């Protein structure tokens, strides 16, 4: 079931056909049809108006929100998103790492009248795709980066003009600058700034990103956006670190490990 949902999520913007899910999962057509029918009956996927393609249902938003906020991450981060969105006037995204992927777990809209297409809540992409996602990847140890790049080789191929070498080549600048500036690399005309919220031990906890049209990312405004973004990411890290420490203590207690 999980593989089916992930396959549908990959094609959720246009809808996943049976053949798309078959290709992604390696399951037979009859098995895919049966599992999709079961998921539809449970309200987790739905078919489009023409009845051919499948989409994730809105019920998954509720499930995803509950999962994302299990340790209160969204509650803690929400004021940071709202404050930054009010300052910049554009869309602000909160992302976290999930294995070798990055997932959008919250977003806040600014008041600028021109809002462009941005990642939807719950969208999952390979780490390195997108400014916030790349900021998280760049903050990881070299060995973890190598493993992530290898694991995402096929995932990167879904994005035009992107491969392992492309993503790896963007990491040094992200580390040197302390932020990521994505000028239409993935979507022409769309610019994104991303910054990781990093714990005192160097572990990336989450990322904040700002998405806007190119005209709103030109200097000198970009420099101001970067300052605001870095300030908010640093503040967010301070507030998230106790949550992750508590999570680690709970996990260790369950595993019988004393800290």
XYZ file of C-alpha atoms in Angstrom:
259
model
C 0.000 0.000 0.000
C 2.782 2.426 0.899
C 4.483 1.893 -2.468
C 1.196 2.607 -4.247
C 0.677 5.859 -2.330
C 4.229 6.987 -3.055
C 3.761 6.261 -6.750
C 0.542 8.288 -6.848
C 2.232 11.121 -4.945
C 5.007 11.293 -7.550
C 2.428 12.043 -10.263
C -0.079 13.910 -8.109
C 0.071 17.185 -10.053
C -1.206 15.531 -13.259
C -2.634 12.280 -11.905
C -1.143 8.790 -11.810
C -2.279 6.316 -14.463
C -2.305 2.596 -13.846
C 0.793 2.226 -16.012
C 2.607 4.881 -13.940
C 1.926 2.979 -10.735
C 2.832 -0.357 -12.364
C 6.164 1.042 -13.533
C 6.986 2.596 -10.167
C 6.080 -0.445 -8.064
C 6.813 -3.388 -10.360
C 3.420 -4.860 -9.494
C 1.051 -6.416 -12.020
C -1.817 -4.443 -13.518
C -4.431 -6.506 -11.692
C -2.675 -6.049 -8.336
C -2.293 -2.301 -8.850
C -5.950 -1.978 -9.814
C -7.040 -3.965 -6.757
C -4.911 -1.951 -4.341
C -5.945 1.388 -5.832
C -9.579 0.358 -5.556
C -9.031 -0.518 -1.906
C -7.322 2.825 -1.218
C -10.150 4.647 -2.989
C -12.714 2.816 -0.869
C -10.853 4.012 2.228
C -10.859 7.590 0.935
C -7.074 7.818 0.572
C -6.983 8.222 -3.216
C -9.524 9.450 -5.706
C -9.956 9.516 -9.472
C -10.104 12.640 -11.568
C -13.145 13.845 -13.464
C -12.333 11.673 -16.460
C -11.943 8.625 -14.223
C -8.571 7.503 -15.578
C -5.916 9.061 -13.345
C -5.590 8.756 -9.572
C -4.778 11.503 -7.085
C -4.071 11.574 -3.368
C -7.191 12.600 -1.461
C -7.587 15.458 0.982
C -7.988 12.902 3.777
C -4.239 12.322 3.553
C -3.639 15.971 4.444
C -5.141 15.351 7.854
C -3.056 12.214 8.331
C 0.068 13.967 7.102
C -0.476 16.959 9.348
C -0.863 14.694 12.353
C 2.342 12.829 11.476
C 4.323 16.007 10.828
C 3.247 17.484 14.134
C 3.827 14.339 16.205
C 6.540 16.060 18.220
C 5.068 19.549 17.896
C 7.392 20.612 15.051
C 4.673 22.421 13.105
C 3.330 24.143 16.227
C 6.798 25.386 17.160
C 7.691 26.455 13.617
C 4.397 28.146 12.746
C 5.205 31.538 14.329
C 8.503 31.613 12.433
C 6.738 30.955 9.117
C 4.076 33.578 9.738
C 6.564 36.223 10.870
C 8.804 35.641 7.859
C 5.870 35.592 5.407
C 4.608 38.879 6.840
C 8.038 40.430 6.436
C 8.733 39.259 2.884
C 5.195 39.169 1.453
C 5.888 35.922 -0.408
C 5.362 32.214 0.270
C 7.413 30.624 3.055
C 7.845 26.844 3.193
C 8.827 24.556 6.092
C 10.517 21.286 5.082
C 12.069 18.356 6.898
C 14.133 15.371 5.806
C 12.410 11.995 5.597
C 14.994 9.348 4.766
C 16.613 10.449 1.515
C 13.648 12.686 0.652
C 12.447 16.105 1.747
C 8.809 16.717 2.715
C 6.888 19.996 2.923
C 5.083 20.010 6.281
C 3.817 23.601 6.477
C 3.603 26.839 4.514
C 2.536 30.437 5.021
C 1.410 32.912 2.359
C 2.513 36.554 2.271
C 0.338 39.425 1.093
C 2.084 40.135 -2.232
C -0.632 39.860 -4.911
C 1.441 37.724 -7.311
C 1.892 34.250 -5.835
C 3.490 31.588 -8.020
C 3.166 27.820 -8.051
C 4.917 26.447 -4.977
C 5.281 22.982 -3.415
C 2.023 21.739 -1.929
C 1.649 20.600 1.657
C 2.911 17.042 1.944
C 4.880 17.160 -1.320
C 7.854 14.809 -1.246
C 10.977 15.302 -3.357
C 14.457 13.784 -3.357
C 16.804 15.672 -1.044
C 18.592 18.285 -3.098
C 15.611 19.287 -5.250
C 14.545 22.764 -4.158
C 16.298 25.432 -2.090
C 15.179 24.234 1.345
C 15.824 20.620 0.417
C 19.311 21.432 -0.869
C 20.053 23.448 2.281
C 19.262 20.378 4.396
C 21.400 18.134 2.180
C 24.348 20.547 2.260
C 24.266 20.569 6.073
C 24.612 16.791 6.255
C 27.973 14.976 6.679
C 29.826 14.065 3.479
C 29.170 10.345 3.895
C 25.435 10.921 4.289
C 25.455 13.168 1.218
C 27.136 10.450 -0.851
C 24.569 7.866 0.272
C 21.682 10.242 -0.454
C 22.931 11.071 -3.938
C 23.293 7.382 -4.790
C 19.845 6.536 -3.447
C 18.203 9.381 -5.358
C 19.794 8.746 -8.753
C 16.505 7.659 -10.323
C 14.518 10.257 -8.406
C 16.597 13.115 -9.808
C 15.864 11.882 -13.328
C 12.236 12.985 -12.898
C 13.377 16.620 -12.996
C 14.559 18.282 -16.237
C 18.310 18.802 -16.571
C 19.033 17.404 -13.091
C 21.255 14.491 -12.086
C 23.599 13.529 -9.250
C 26.391 15.714 -10.605
C 24.083 18.735 -10.815
C 23.009 18.423 -7.187
C 26.527 17.687 -5.936
C 27.836 20.718 -7.790
C 25.449 23.021 -5.892
C 26.529 21.868 -2.423
C 29.846 23.791 -2.041
C 28.193 27.171 -2.654
C 25.390 26.304 -0.242
C 27.947 25.478 2.466
C 30.103 28.523 1.806
C 27.185 30.952 1.745
C 25.129 29.419 4.529
C 22.037 29.514 2.329
C 20.795 28.367 -1.091
C 19.732 30.672 -3.901
C 17.874 28.808 -6.634
C 17.408 31.003 -9.697
C 15.068 29.024 -11.921
C 17.129 25.827 -11.822
C 14.035 23.640 -11.488
C 11.200 25.975 -12.576
C 12.022 28.852 -14.994
C 11.113 32.286 -13.654
C 10.787 31.065 -10.067
C 13.446 31.963 -7.524
C 13.823 30.409 -4.081
C 16.013 31.095 -1.079
C 16.531 28.292 1.431
C 18.282 27.995 4.775
C 18.598 25.019 7.112
C 17.759 25.205 10.805
C 20.827 23.480 12.228
C 21.249 22.114 15.776
C 24.309 22.879 17.900
C 25.779 19.480 16.908
C 25.516 20.367 13.212
C 22.463 18.218 12.477
C 19.932 19.858 10.096
C 16.540 19.821 11.835
C 14.427 21.508 9.156
C 14.607 24.203 6.493
C 12.837 27.456 5.732
C 12.548 28.703 2.158
C 11.109 31.766 0.427
C 9.656 31.455 -3.071
C 8.918 34.414 -5.344
C 9.043 35.675 -8.905
C 12.525 36.593 -10.142
C 11.865 40.348 -9.976
C 11.381 40.081 -6.210
C 14.694 38.298 -5.727
C 16.923 40.903 -7.341
C 19.521 42.848 -5.371
C 19.484 44.725 -3.054
C 16.222 43.109 -1.875
C 17.724 39.621 -2.022
C 20.375 40.540 0.557
C 17.663 41.672 2.963
C 15.663 38.485 2.401
C 18.745 36.395 3.129
C 19.336 38.205 6.431
C 15.730 37.714 7.522
C 15.771 34.075 6.418
C 18.995 33.259 8.252
C 17.815 35.005 11.424
C 14.542 33.078 11.410
C 16.247 29.752 10.649
C 18.673 30.246 13.542
C 15.827 31.114 15.895
C 13.832 28.113 14.671
C 16.777 25.795 15.360
C 16.943 27.015 18.963
C 13.256 26.230 19.452
C 13.324 22.880 17.637
C 16.410 21.475 19.327
C 14.662 20.649 22.642
C 11.941 18.785 20.727
C 14.431 16.606 18.903
C 16.382 16.019 22.105
C 13.191 14.828 23.805
C 12.440 12.621 20.800
C 15.905 11.068 21.054
C 15.453 10.398 24.767
C 12.114 8.684 24.150
C 13.564 6.572 21.326
C 16.540 5.559 23.448
C 14.288 4.650 26.359
C 12.221 2.388 24.113
C 15.397 0.748 22.805
C 16.727 0.265 26.319
C 19.609 2.703 25.870
C 20.640 5.044 28.674
C 21.731 8.524 27.688
